[in-house]
Amino acid sequence: MSDRSPRNRGPQRRPDQVRRVAYQVIRQVTGQSAYANLALNKALREARLGGRDAAFCTELVHGTLRWQGTYDAFLARTVSRPLADLDPELLDLLRLGTHQLLNMRVDSYAAVDEMVTLTRSELGQKRTGLVNAVLRKISQRSLDQWIATAAPQADEDRLGYLAIAKAHPRWVVEAFDRVLSNDLTALLDADNEPPRVTLVARPGLADVDELVAAGASPARWSAYAAVLAGGGDPGRIAAVATGRAGVQDEGSQLVAIALASAALEGADENWLDLCAGPGGKSALLAAFVEQRDGRLTAVEPLKHRAELVRANLRAVPGDHKVLVGDGTKPTWPAGSFDRVLADVPCSGLGALRRRPEARWRRTPKDVEELRPLQEALLDSAITSVRPGGVVAYVTCSPHPDETRAVVDAVLGKRDDAALEDARSLFPGVPELGDGPDVQLWPHLHGTDAMYLALIRRS
C-alpha cells in the first residue's frame, strides 16, 4: 500500500478521512459486534470512497482486525498499564496505528502524525500524548523484531510462536495442528491473505463464459466458478444483479456440487437444504434440481435470513419452498427427501480469510456449545432422507470437533446410515486426504476450509 503523507500540516488540521472511516468501522466491529464486511461496505458507500482510497481503507480495517491479538502482544510491552485498563476507543486507535507502522508501506512519521491528529479529533487532546509516545516506540522495531520480542522461542513452544507470528489465537492454532501439523504454517499464512471474489454461474441460468465476458476468469476446480479479476464490484455484472449468478466461494460450490453428483437409484426430485441461510448453496442446489424436474425445500430458523434465501432463489424457476423453522424438529414425514444438505452452524474457522474479526471473537466454548446442535441437525437430516438417499454434512470449519467427531457420534447411534467415500465427487481436485470424508484448505485449494462427509441411508 502506498504512503499517505499528512496534508495541511498544523495542530488543528482535520484527520485524514480514510483513516477516520476505518477507525469508525473498527469501533463498530470491536465495540458493537458488527461484521467487518457489512460495516465496511456501508461506510465506504456513505463516505463515497472508491478506487485507491477504498482499497486503503479496506486494508486498514481488515489488517488491523486480522492482526489484533498480535498487536496487543506488542502494545502490552509499550503501554505502562494493562491493556484491559485502556479505554477500548484508545486501544483501537493504537492497533490501527500499529498496523500502518508494521504491516503497511506507510512512512513512520506520517502514520504517527495522522494517528495523533485522529486521536485529537475522536478522543480529545489529552489522549494524544500517549498515542504519540506508544506509536513512536512501536515504530522503532520491525514486525519481525517485535515478533522476536513478544513470541516464545519457536524451538521451545512452536504453537505459541506461531500464534503470535501468524496472528491466530493459540487455541485455534492447536486445533489446526491436530489435523494439519505438517502444513500448519502454510495454512496460517493463507488465512492472512485476503480472498478472491469468486462468482458462481447457476446452472441453466448463466454460464462461466458470460462471467468471463464481464471481466472474470475461470476458476480452478468448479465448472460453474469464475474469479473476478482485481476484485471489483460483482453487482455491476448483469448475471449477478439479476440472480442468475452469485458470489460464492469455490469450496462452497464444490460441496454442493458433490451432493448433487452423488450416485442415486430411484427418485431424485425432492431435495432439502436443512440450514439454508443465507442461501448461496440453496440457489445452486435449486438450479440443479430444477434441471431434473424436481424442487428444493430450504429451511431456515431466522426470518430475516429466510428472506435472504428467497432473494438468492429469485431467478431460479420452479416451485421451490423456503420454510421458517427449526431443522431439528421436522414438520415433514421421515424419509421425505432424496438428497439432504446439512450445512450446520459452526465456528466459521474455515473462513478466517474473509472474516478477519472472527478469529478473535470465537472461543473454544463456542465450539463446545455448537456441538449438540450440529449432532441434532445431522441426525434430523439422516431421518429426513429416504432409504438409498444421501446426506451431505458440511461445515465451514476444519476444527475436528465440528467435523468427523460429529459424524462419528451420530452414526455411532444409528444402524441405518454409513459414510461413503466422497473424494470421487471432487474431480480434478488434488490432495483430498485419506477419505472417506473431504477437507478443503485455503493453502492447498485456494478455497475456504470446507468439510464434507457423504452419508447414505440404508
PDB file of N, CA, C and O in Angstrom, residues 285-323:
ATOM      1  N   LEU A 285     -28.219 -25.548  -5.496  1.00  0.00           N
ATOM      2  CA  LEU A 285     -28.950 -26.817  -5.471  1.00  0.00           C
ATOM      3  C   LEU A 285     -30.288 -26.703  -6.193  1.00  0.00           C
ATOM      4  O   LEU A 285     -30.702 -27.615  -6.921  1.00  0.00           O
ATOM      5  N   ALA A 286     -30.973 -25.588  -6.000  1.00  0.00           N
ATOM      6  CA  ALA A 286     -32.269 -25.396  -6.669  1.00  0.00           C
ATOM      7  C   ALA A 286     -32.099 -25.392  -8.183  1.00  0.00           C
ATOM      8  O   ALA A 286     -32.928 -25.942  -8.924  1.00  0.00           O
ATOM      9  N   ALA A 287     -31.012 -24.777  -8.657  1.00  0.00           N
ATOM     10  CA  ALA A 287     -30.759 -24.761 -10.103  1.00  0.00           C
ATOM     11  C   ALA A 287     -30.494 -26.173 -10.620  1.00  0.00           C
ATOM     12  O   ALA A 287     -30.955 -26.551 -11.709  1.00  0.00           O
ATOM     13  N   PHE A 288     -29.780 -26.963  -9.833  1.00  0.00           N
ATOM     14  CA  PHE A 288     -29.532 -28.360 -10.235  1.00  0.00           C
ATOM     15  C   PHE A 288     -30.827 -29.181 -10.259  1.00  0.00           C
ATOM     16  O   PHE A 288     -31.123 -29.885 -11.218  1.00  0.00           O
ATOM     17  N   VAL A 289     -31.595 -29.119  -9.174  1.00  0.00           N
ATOM     18  CA  VAL A 289     -32.780 -29.977  -9.085  1.00  0.00           C
ATOM     19  C   VAL A 289     -33.852 -29.533 -10.068  1.00  0.00           C
ATOM     20  O   VAL A 289     -34.650 -30.349 -10.540  1.00  0.00           O
ATOM     21  N   GLU A 290     -33.886 -28.256 -10.416  1.00  0.00           N
ATOM     22  CA  GLU A 290     -34.825 -27.779 -11.417  1.00  0.00           C
ATOM     23  C   GLU A 290     -34.558 -28.447 -12.760  1.00  0.00           C
ATOM     24  O   GLU A 290     -35.499 -28.761 -13.500  1.00  0.00           O
ATOM     25  N   GLN A 291     -33.309 -28.712 -13.070  1.00  0.00           N
ATOM     26  CA  GLN A 291     -32.971 -29.388 -14.317  1.00  0.00           C
ATOM     27  C   GLN A 291     -33.408 -30.852 -14.313  1.00  0.00           C
ATOM     28  O   GLN A 291     -33.422 -31.501 -15.356  1.00  0.00           O
ATOM     29  N   ARG A 292     -33.772 -31.368 -13.146  1.00  0.00           N
ATOM     30  CA  ARG A 292     -34.257 -32.740 -13.018  1.00  0.00           C
ATOM     31  C   ARG A 292     -35.760 -32.768 -12.734  1.00  0.00           C
ATOM     32  O   ARG A 292     -36.294 -33.767 -12.245  1.00  0.00           O
ATOM     33  N   ASP A 293     -36.404 -31.629 -12.998  1.00  0.00           N
ATOM     34  CA  ASP A 293     -37.848 -31.502 -12.783  1.00  0.00           C
ATOM     35  C   ASP A 293     -38.242 -31.764 -11.336  1.00  0.00           C
ATOM     36  O   ASP A 293     -39.327 -32.287 -11.054  1.00  0.00           O
ATOM     37  N   GLY A 294     -37.358 -31.371 -10.420  1.00  0.00           N
ATOM     38  CA  GLY A 294     -37.653 -31.535  -9.007  1.00  0.00           C
ATOM     39  C   GLY A 294     -37.757 -30.194  -8.313  1.00  0.00           C
ATOM     40  O   GLY A 294     -37.817 -29.141  -8.955  1.00  0.00           O
ATOM     41  N   ARG A 295     -37.772 -30.235  -6.972  1.00  0.00           N
ATOM     42  CA  ARG A 295     -37.851 -28.981  -6.224  1.00  0.00           C
ATOM     43  C   ARG A 295     -37.045 -29.080  -4.944  1.00  0.00           C
ATOM     44  O   ARG A 295     -36.820 -30.170  -4.391  1.00  0.00           O
ATOM     45  N   LEU A 296     -36.649 -27.917  -4.489  1.00  0.00           N
ATOM     46  CA  LEU A 296     -35.879 -27.800  -3.258  1.00  0.00           C
ATOM     47  C   LEU A 296     -36.751 -27.218  -2.161  1.00  0.00           C
ATOM     48  O   LEU A 296     -37.508 -26.277  -2.391  1.00  0.00           O
ATOM     49  N   THR A 297     -36.605 -27.775  -0.971  1.00  0.00           N
ATOM     50  CA  THR A 297     -37.176 -27.173   0.231  1.00  0.00           C
ATOM     51  C   THR A 297     -36.025 -26.651   1.075  1.00  0.00           C
ATOM     52  O   THR A 297     -35.108 -27.407   1.418  1.00  0.00           O
ATOM     53  N   ALA A 298     -36.046 -25.372   1.365  1.00  0.00           N
ATOM     54  CA  ALA A 298     -34.986 -24.723   2.148  1.00  0.00           C
ATOM     55  C   ALA A 298     -35.546 -24.309   3.497  1.00  0.00           C
ATOM     56  O   ALA A 298     -36.580 -23.634   3.568  1.00  0.00           O
ATOM     57  N   VAL A 299     -34.868 -24.698   4.558  1.00  0.00           N
ATOM     58  CA  VAL A 299     -35.332 -24.432   5.923  1.00  0.00           C
ATOM     59  C   VAL A 299     -34.335 -23.512   6.620  1.00  0.00           C
ATOM     60  O   VAL A 299     -33.125 -23.759   6.583  1.00  0.00           O
ATOM     61  N   GLU A 300     -34.847 -22.474   7.241  1.00  0.00           N
ATOM     62  CA  GLU A 300     -34.004 -21.506   7.954  1.00  0.00           C
ATOM     63  C   GLU A 300     -34.766 -21.016   9.185  1.00  0.00           C
ATOM     64  O   GLU A 300     -35.909 -20.578   9.071  1.00  0.00           O
ATOM     65  N   PRO A 301     -34.156 -21.100  10.382  1.00  0.00           N
ATOM     66  CA  PRO A 301     -34.895 -20.738  11.595  1.00  0.00           C
ATOM     67  C   PRO A 301     -35.132 -19.242  11.783  1.00  0.00           C
ATOM     68  O   PRO A 301     -36.074 -18.853  12.463  1.00  0.00           O
ATOM     69  N   LEU A 302     -34.293 -18.400  11.194  1.00  0.00           N
ATOM     70  CA  LEU A 302     -34.416 -16.956  11.397  1.00  0.00           C
ATOM     71  C   LEU A 302     -35.122 -16.314  10.210  1.00  0.00           C
ATOM     72  O   LEU A 302     -34.723 -16.499   9.059  1.00  0.00           O
ATOM     73  N   LYS A 303     -36.140 -15.518  10.508  1.00  0.00           N
ATOM     74  CA  LYS A 303     -36.961 -14.951   9.445  1.00  0.00           C
ATOM     75  C   LYS A 303     -36.170 -14.073   8.495  1.00  0.00           C
ATOM     76  O   LYS A 303     -36.337 -14.139   7.268  1.00  0.00           O
ATOM     77  N   HIS A 304     -35.287 -13.226   9.037  1.00  0.00           N
ATOM     78  CA  HIS A 304     -34.546 -12.306   8.157  1.00  0.00           C
ATOM     79  C   HIS A 304     -33.572 -13.058   7.258  1.00  0.00           C
ATOM     80  O   HIS A 304     -33.330 -12.682   6.119  1.00  0.00           O
ATOM     81  N   ARG A 305     -33.050 -14.179   7.756  1.00  0.00           N
ATOM     82  CA  ARG A 305     -32.166 -14.987   6.908  1.00  0.00           C
ATOM     83  C   ARG A 305     -32.964 -15.777   5.887  1.00  0.00           C
ATOM     84  O   ARG A 305     -32.491 -16.027   4.771  1.00  0.00           O
ATOM     85  N   ALA A 306     -34.181 -16.153   6.242  1.00  0.00           N
ATOM     86  CA  ALA A 306     -35.051 -16.813   5.259  1.00  0.00           C
ATOM     87  C   ALA A 306     -35.344 -15.879   4.087  1.00  0.00           C
ATOM     88  O   ALA A 306     -35.451 -16.317   2.931  1.00  0.00           O
ATOM     89  N   GLU A 307     -35.458 -14.583   4.374  1.00  0.00           N
ATOM     90  CA  GLU A 307     -35.662 -13.620   3.296  1.00  0.00           C
ATOM     91  C   GLU A 307     -34.442 -13.549   2.385  1.00  0.00           C
ATOM     92  O   GLU A 307     -34.570 -13.364   1.168  1.00  0.00           O
ATOM     93  N   LEU A 308     -33.252 -13.713   2.954  1.00  0.00           N
ATOM     94  CA  LEU A 308     -32.048 -13.755   2.135  1.00  0.00           C
ATOM     95  C   LEU A 308     -32.050 -14.985   1.228  1.00  0.00           C
ATOM     96  O   LEU A 308     -31.605 -14.920   0.078  1.00  0.00           O
ATOM     97  N   VAL A 309     -32.554 -16.101   1.743  1.00  0.00           N
ATOM     98  CA  VAL A 309     -32.663 -17.311   0.916  1.00  0.00           C
ATOM     99  C   VAL A 309     -33.608 -17.049  -0.251  1.00  0.00           C
ATOM    100  O   VAL A 309     -33.309 -17.384  -1.403  1.00  0.00           O
ATOM    101  N   ARG A 310     -34.745 -16.454   0.031  1.00  0.00           N
ATOM    102  CA  ARG A 310     -35.716 -16.151  -1.045  1.00  0.00           C
ATOM    103  C   ARG A 310     -35.084 -15.232  -2.090  1.00  0.00           C
ATOM    104  O   ARG A 310     -35.314 -15.394  -3.291  1.00  0.00           O
ATOM    105  N   ALA A 311     -34.292 -14.263  -1.629  1.00  0.00           N
ATOM    106  CA  ALA A 311     -33.636 -13.350  -2.569  1.00  0.00           C
ATOM    107  C   ALA A 311     -32.659 -14.105  -3.457  1.00  0.00           C
ATOM    108  O   ALA A 311     -32.562 -13.844  -4.666  1.00  0.00           O
ATOM    109  N   ASN A 312     -31.940 -15.066  -2.887  1.00  0.00           N
ATOM    110  CA  ASN A 312     -30.998 -15.845  -3.677  1.00  0.00           C
ATOM    111  C   ASN A 312     -31.704 -16.757  -4.680  1.00  0.00           C
ATOM    112  O   ASN A 312     -31.149 -17.070  -5.735  1.00  0.00           O
ATOM    113  N   LEU A 313     -32.918 -17.156  -4.356  1.00  0.00           N
ATOM    114  CA  LEU A 313     -33.674 -18.062  -5.226  1.00  0.00           C
ATOM    115  C   LEU A 313     -34.513 -17.328  -6.272  1.00  0.00           C
ATOM    116  O   LEU A 313     -35.168 -17.971  -7.096  1.00  0.00           O
ATOM    117  N   ARG A 314     -34.467 -16.006  -6.278  1.00  0.00           N
ATOM    118  CA  ARG A 314     -35.429 -15.244  -7.068  1.00  0.00           C
ATOM    119  C   ARG A 314     -35.350 -15.537  -8.561  1.00  0.00           C
ATOM    120  O   ARG A 314     -36.372 -15.441  -9.265  1.00  0.00           O
ATOM    121  N   ALA A 315     -34.192 -15.897  -9.066  1.00  0.00           N
ATOM    122  CA  ALA A 315     -34.054 -16.124 -10.509  1.00  0.00           C
ATOM    123  C   ALA A 315     -34.218 -17.582 -10.898  1.00  0.00           C
ATOM    124  O   ALA A 315     -34.269 -17.895 -12.095  1.00  0.00           O
ATOM    125  N   VAL A 316     -34.309 -18.464  -9.911  1.00  0.00           N
ATOM    126  CA  VAL A 316     -34.388 -19.891 -10.212  1.00  0.00           C
ATOM    127  C   VAL A 316     -35.848 -20.271 -10.428  1.00  0.00           C
ATOM    128  O   VAL A 316     -36.672 -20.118  -9.519  1.00  0.00           O
ATOM    129  N   PRO A 317     -36.209 -20.780 -11.617  1.00  0.00           N
ATOM    130  CA  PRO A 317     -37.606 -21.159 -11.850  1.00  0.00           C
ATOM    131  C   PRO A 317     -37.971 -22.411 -11.055  1.00  0.00           C
ATOM    132  O   PRO A 317     -37.108 -23.147 -10.583  1.00  0.00           O
ATOM    133  N   GLY A 318     -39.263 -22.627 -10.887  1.00  0.00           N
ATOM    134  CA  GLY A 318     -39.716 -23.830 -10.208  1.00  0.00           C
ATOM    135  C   GLY A 318     -40.413 -23.540  -8.903  1.00  0.00           C
ATOM    136  O   GLY A 318     -40.390 -22.422  -8.383  1.00  0.00           O
ATOM    137  N   ASP A 319     -41.014 -24.567  -8.366  1.00  0.00           N
ATOM    138  CA  ASP A 319     -41.823 -24.461  -7.148  1.00  0.00           C
ATOM    139  C   ASP A 319     -40.978 -24.796  -5.931  1.00  0.00           C
ATOM    140  O   ASP A 319     -41.204 -25.801  -5.244  1.00  0.00           O
ATOM    141  N   HIS A 320     -40.001 -23.981  -5.649  1.00  0.00           N
ATOM    142  CA  HIS A 320     -39.113 -24.212  -4.509  1.00  0.00           C
ATOM    143  C   HIS A 320     -39.671 -23.504  -3.269  1.00  0.00           C
ATOM    144  O   HIS A 320     -40.222 -22.422  -3.361  1.00  0.00           O
ATOM    145  N   LYS A 321     -39.512 -24.153  -2.122  1.00  0.00           N
ATOM    146  CA  LYS A 321     -40.092 -23.646  -0.881  1.00  0.00           C
ATOM    147  C   LYS A 321     -39.019 -23.144   0.067  1.00  0.00           C
ATOM    148  O   LYS A 321     -37.949 -23.751   0.185  1.00  0.00           O
ATOM    149  N   VAL A 322     -39.323 -22.063   0.765  1.00  0.00           N
ATOM    150  CA  VAL A 322     -38.476 -21.566   1.847  1.00  0.00           C
ATOM    151  C   VAL A 322     -39.326 -21.569   3.114  1.00  0.00           C
ATOM    152  O   VAL A 322     -40.349 -20.867   3.186  1.00  0.00           O
ATOM    153  N   LEU A 323     -38.938 -22.373   4.080  1.00  0.00           N
ATOM    154  CA  LEU A 323     -39.693 -22.504   5.326  1.00  0.00           C
ATOM    155  C   LEU A 323     -38.912 -21.877   6.476  1.00  0.00           C
ATOM    156  O   LEU A 323     -37.696 -22.072   6.588  1.00  0.00           O
TER     157      LEU A 323
END
